[in-house]
PDB file of C-alpha atoms in Angstrom:
ATOM      1  CA  UNK A  10      -2.691 -84.631-255.153  1.00  0.00           C
ATOM      2  CA  UNK A  11      -2.397 -87.897-253.239  1.00  0.00           C
ATOM      3  CA  UNK A  12      -3.339 -91.055-255.046  1.00  0.00           C
ATOM      4  CA  UNK A  13      -4.122 -93.523-252.306  1.00  0.00           C
ATOM      5  CA  UNK A  14      -6.862 -96.069-251.867  1.00  0.00           C
ATOM      6  CA  UNK A  15      -6.490 -98.321-248.826  1.00  0.00           C
ATOM      7  CA  UNK A  16      -8.628-101.146-250.212  1.00  0.00           C
ATOM      8  CA  UNK A  17      -6.980-101.125-253.624  1.00  0.00           C
ATOM      9  CA  UNK A  18      -3.463-101.053-252.167  1.00  0.00           C
ATOM     10  CA  UNK A  19      -4.243-103.859-249.703  1.00  0.00           C
ATOM     11  CA  UNK A  20      -5.781-105.939-252.505  1.00  0.00           C
ATOM     12  CA  UNK A  21      -2.781-105.400-254.769  1.00  0.00           C
ATOM     13  CA  UNK A  22      -0.353-106.467-252.040  1.00  0.00           C
ATOM     14  CA  UNK A  23      -2.379-109.619-251.363  1.00  0.00           C
ATOM     15  CA  UNK A  24      -2.508-110.373-255.065  1.00  0.00           C
ATOM     16  CA  UNK A  25       1.267-109.901-255.434  1.00  0.00           C
ATOM     17  CA  UNK A  26       1.861-112.181-252.463  1.00  0.00           C
ATOM     18  CA  UNK A  27      -0.159-114.874-254.190  1.00  0.00           C
ATOM     19  CA  UNK A  28      -2.942-114.964-251.616  1.00  0.00           C
ATOM     20  CA  UNK A  29      -5.309-112.411-253.074  1.00  0.00           C
ATOM     21  CA  UNK A  30      -8.395-112.912-255.177  1.00  0.00           C
ATOM     22  CA  UNK A  31      -7.685-113.906-258.779  1.00  0.00           C
ATOM     23  CA  UNK A  32     -10.294-115.222-261.182  1.00  0.00           C
ATOM     24  CA  UNK A  33      -7.714-117.211-263.174  1.00  0.00           C
ATOM     25  CA  UNK A  34      -6.898-120.772-262.114  1.00  0.00           C
ATOM     26  CA  UNK A  35      -3.387-121.704-261.056  1.00  0.00           C
ATOM     27  CA  UNK A  36      -2.095-118.125-261.181  1.00  0.00           C
ATOM     28  CA  UNK A  37       1.184-117.714-259.256  1.00  0.00           C
ATOM     29  CA  UNK A  38       3.572-114.861-258.606  1.00  0.00           C
ATOM     30  CA  UNK A  39       6.772-115.766-260.455  1.00  0.00           C
ATOM     31  CA  UNK A  40       9.620-114.407-258.321  1.00  0.00           C
ATOM     32  CA  UNK A  41      12.319-115.323-260.811  1.00  0.00           C
ATOM     33  CA  UNK A  42      10.604-113.535-263.707  1.00  0.00           C
ATOM     34  CA  UNK A  43       9.977-110.460-261.561  1.00  0.00           C
ATOM     35  CA  UNK A  44      13.586-110.406-260.403  1.00  0.00           C
ATOM     36  CA  UNK A  45      14.832-110.586-263.970  1.00  0.00           C
ATOM     37  CA  UNK A  46      12.365-107.949-265.164  1.00  0.00           C
ATOM     38  CA  UNK A  47      12.952-105.420-262.414  1.00  0.00           C
ATOM     39  CA  UNK A  48      16.434-106.229-261.098  1.00  0.00           C
ATOM     40  CA  UNK A  49      18.079-107.653-264.203  1.00  0.00           C
ATOM     41  CA  UNK A  50      21.627-107.151-262.995  1.00  0.00           C
ATOM     42  CA  UNK A  51      20.859-108.289-259.436  1.00  0.00           C
ATOM     43  CA  UNK A  52      21.910-105.033-257.767  1.00  0.00           C
ATOM     44  CA  UNK A  53      18.943-104.982-255.353  1.00  0.00           C
ATOM     45  CA  UNK A  54      19.509-108.574-254.248  1.00  0.00           C
ATOM     46  CA  UNK A  55      23.232-107.907-253.876  1.00  0.00           C
ATOM     47  CA  UNK A  56      22.432-104.934-251.609  1.00  0.00           C
ATOM     48  CA  UNK A  57      20.271-106.935-249.211  1.00  0.00           C
ATOM     49  CA  UNK A  58      21.750-110.461-249.460  1.00  0.00           C
ATOM     50  CA  UNK A  59      25.484-110.044-248.850  1.00  0.00           C
ATOM     51  CA  UNK A  60      26.028-113.813-248.956  1.00  0.00           C
ATOM     52  CA  UNK A  61      25.490-113.660-252.732  1.00  0.00           C
ATOM     53  CA  UNK A  62      27.717-110.600-253.406  1.00  0.00           C
ATOM     54  CA  UNK A  63      30.156-112.682-255.452  1.00  0.00           C
ATOM     55  CA  UNK A  64      27.601-113.834-257.993  1.00  0.00           C
ATOM     56  CA  UNK A  65      27.685-111.703-261.102  1.00  0.00           C
ATOM     57  CA  UNK A  66      24.707-110.391-263.031  1.00  0.00           C
ATOM     58  CA  UNK A  67      21.261-111.930-263.094  1.00  0.00           C
ATOM     59  CA  UNK A  68      22.524-115.352-261.978  1.00  0.00           C
ATOM     60  CA  UNK A  69      22.040-114.025-258.454  1.00  0.00           C
ATOM     61  CA  UNK A  70      18.306-114.742-258.795  1.00  0.00           C
ATOM     62  CA  UNK A  71      18.881-118.499-259.176  1.00  0.00           C
ATOM     63  CA  UNK A  72      22.082-119.464-257.305  1.00  0.00           C
ATOM     64  CA  UNK A  73      20.995-123.109-256.983  1.00  0.00           C
ATOM     65  CA  UNK A  74      21.110-123.419-260.797  1.00  0.00           C
ATOM     66  CA  UNK A  75      24.784-122.437-261.037  1.00  0.00           C
ATOM     67  CA  UNK A  76      27.596-124.939-261.505  1.00  0.00           C
ATOM     68  CA  UNK A  77      29.730-125.960-258.546  1.00  0.00           C
ATOM     69  CA  UNK A  78      32.637-124.080-260.098  1.00  0.00           C
ATOM     70  CA  UNK A  79      30.626-120.843-260.436  1.00  0.00           C
ATOM     71  CA  UNK A  80      29.406-121.123-256.865  1.00  0.00           C
ATOM     72  CA  UNK A  81      32.911-121.821-255.583  1.00  0.00           C
ATOM     73  CA  UNK A  82      34.302-118.831-257.498  1.00  0.00           C
ATOM     74  CA  UNK A  83      31.589-116.636-255.922  1.00  0.00           C
ATOM     75  CA  UNK A  84      32.348-117.981-252.443  1.00  0.00           C
ATOM     76  CA  UNK A  85      28.913-119.555-252.085  1.00  0.00           C
ATOM     77  CA  UNK A  86      28.290-123.021-250.680  1.00  0.00           C
ATOM     78  CA  UNK A  87      24.659-124.022-250.932  1.00  0.00           C
ATOM     79  CA  UNK A  88      23.426-125.415-247.657  1.00  0.00           C
ATOM     80  CA  UNK A  89      26.250-123.709-245.716  1.00  0.00           C
ATOM     81  CA  UNK A  90      26.827-120.058-246.633  1.00  0.00           C
ATOM     82  CA  UNK A  91      23.454-119.779-248.395  1.00  0.00           C
ATOM     83  CA  UNK A  92      20.460-122.102-247.948  1.00  0.00           C
ATOM     84  CA  UNK A  93      19.203-124.602-250.483  1.00  0.00           C
ATOM     85  CA  UNK A  94      15.834-123.625-251.980  1.00  0.00           C
ATOM     86  CA  UNK A  95      12.824-124.918-250.076  1.00  0.00           C
ATOM     87  CA  UNK A  96      10.899-125.349-253.306  1.00  0.00           C
ATOM     88  CA  UNK A  97      11.578-124.772-256.977  1.00  0.00           C
ATOM     89  CA  UNK A  98       8.467-124.043-258.966  1.00  0.00           C
ATOM     90  CA  UNK A  99       8.254-125.691-262.398  1.00  0.00           C
ATOM     91  CA  UNK A 100       7.427-122.374-264.084  1.00  0.00           C
ATOM     92  CA  UNK A 101      10.796-120.928-262.996  1.00  0.00           C
ATOM     93  CA  UNK A 102      12.717-123.271-265.294  1.00  0.00           C
ATOM     94  CA  UNK A 103      11.980-121.278-268.430  1.00  0.00           C
ATOM     95  CA  UNK A 104      13.649-118.201-266.870  1.00  0.00           C
ATOM     96  CA  UNK A 105      16.826-119.896-265.652  1.00  0.00           C
ATOM     97  CA  UNK A 106      19.888-119.093-267.785  1.00  0.00           C
ATOM     98  CA  UNK A 107      17.780-117.109-270.293  1.00  0.00           C
ATOM     99  CA  UNK A 108      19.141-113.591-270.134  1.00  0.00           C
TER     100      UNK A 108
END
């Protein structure tokens, strides 16, 4: 049996991207929380973002929050080998360094 509904799938992807219909005000997709929940050790990010290979564990989800020493040890220079974040959402702060 195939479980597939084009409209439902499209709607879920829009919702996950933060542009779908949501009856709740100010609802946002929290990328940091999702990364920690579903890629707690950072293996998926490490697979697809080789620039961050040297960062251990879940810290890979928030490299801008690491100390200069930790970044240097990992071979990461923000703004050079890996970009600075364009934005940092206030709701991310409660997930940084809470493993």
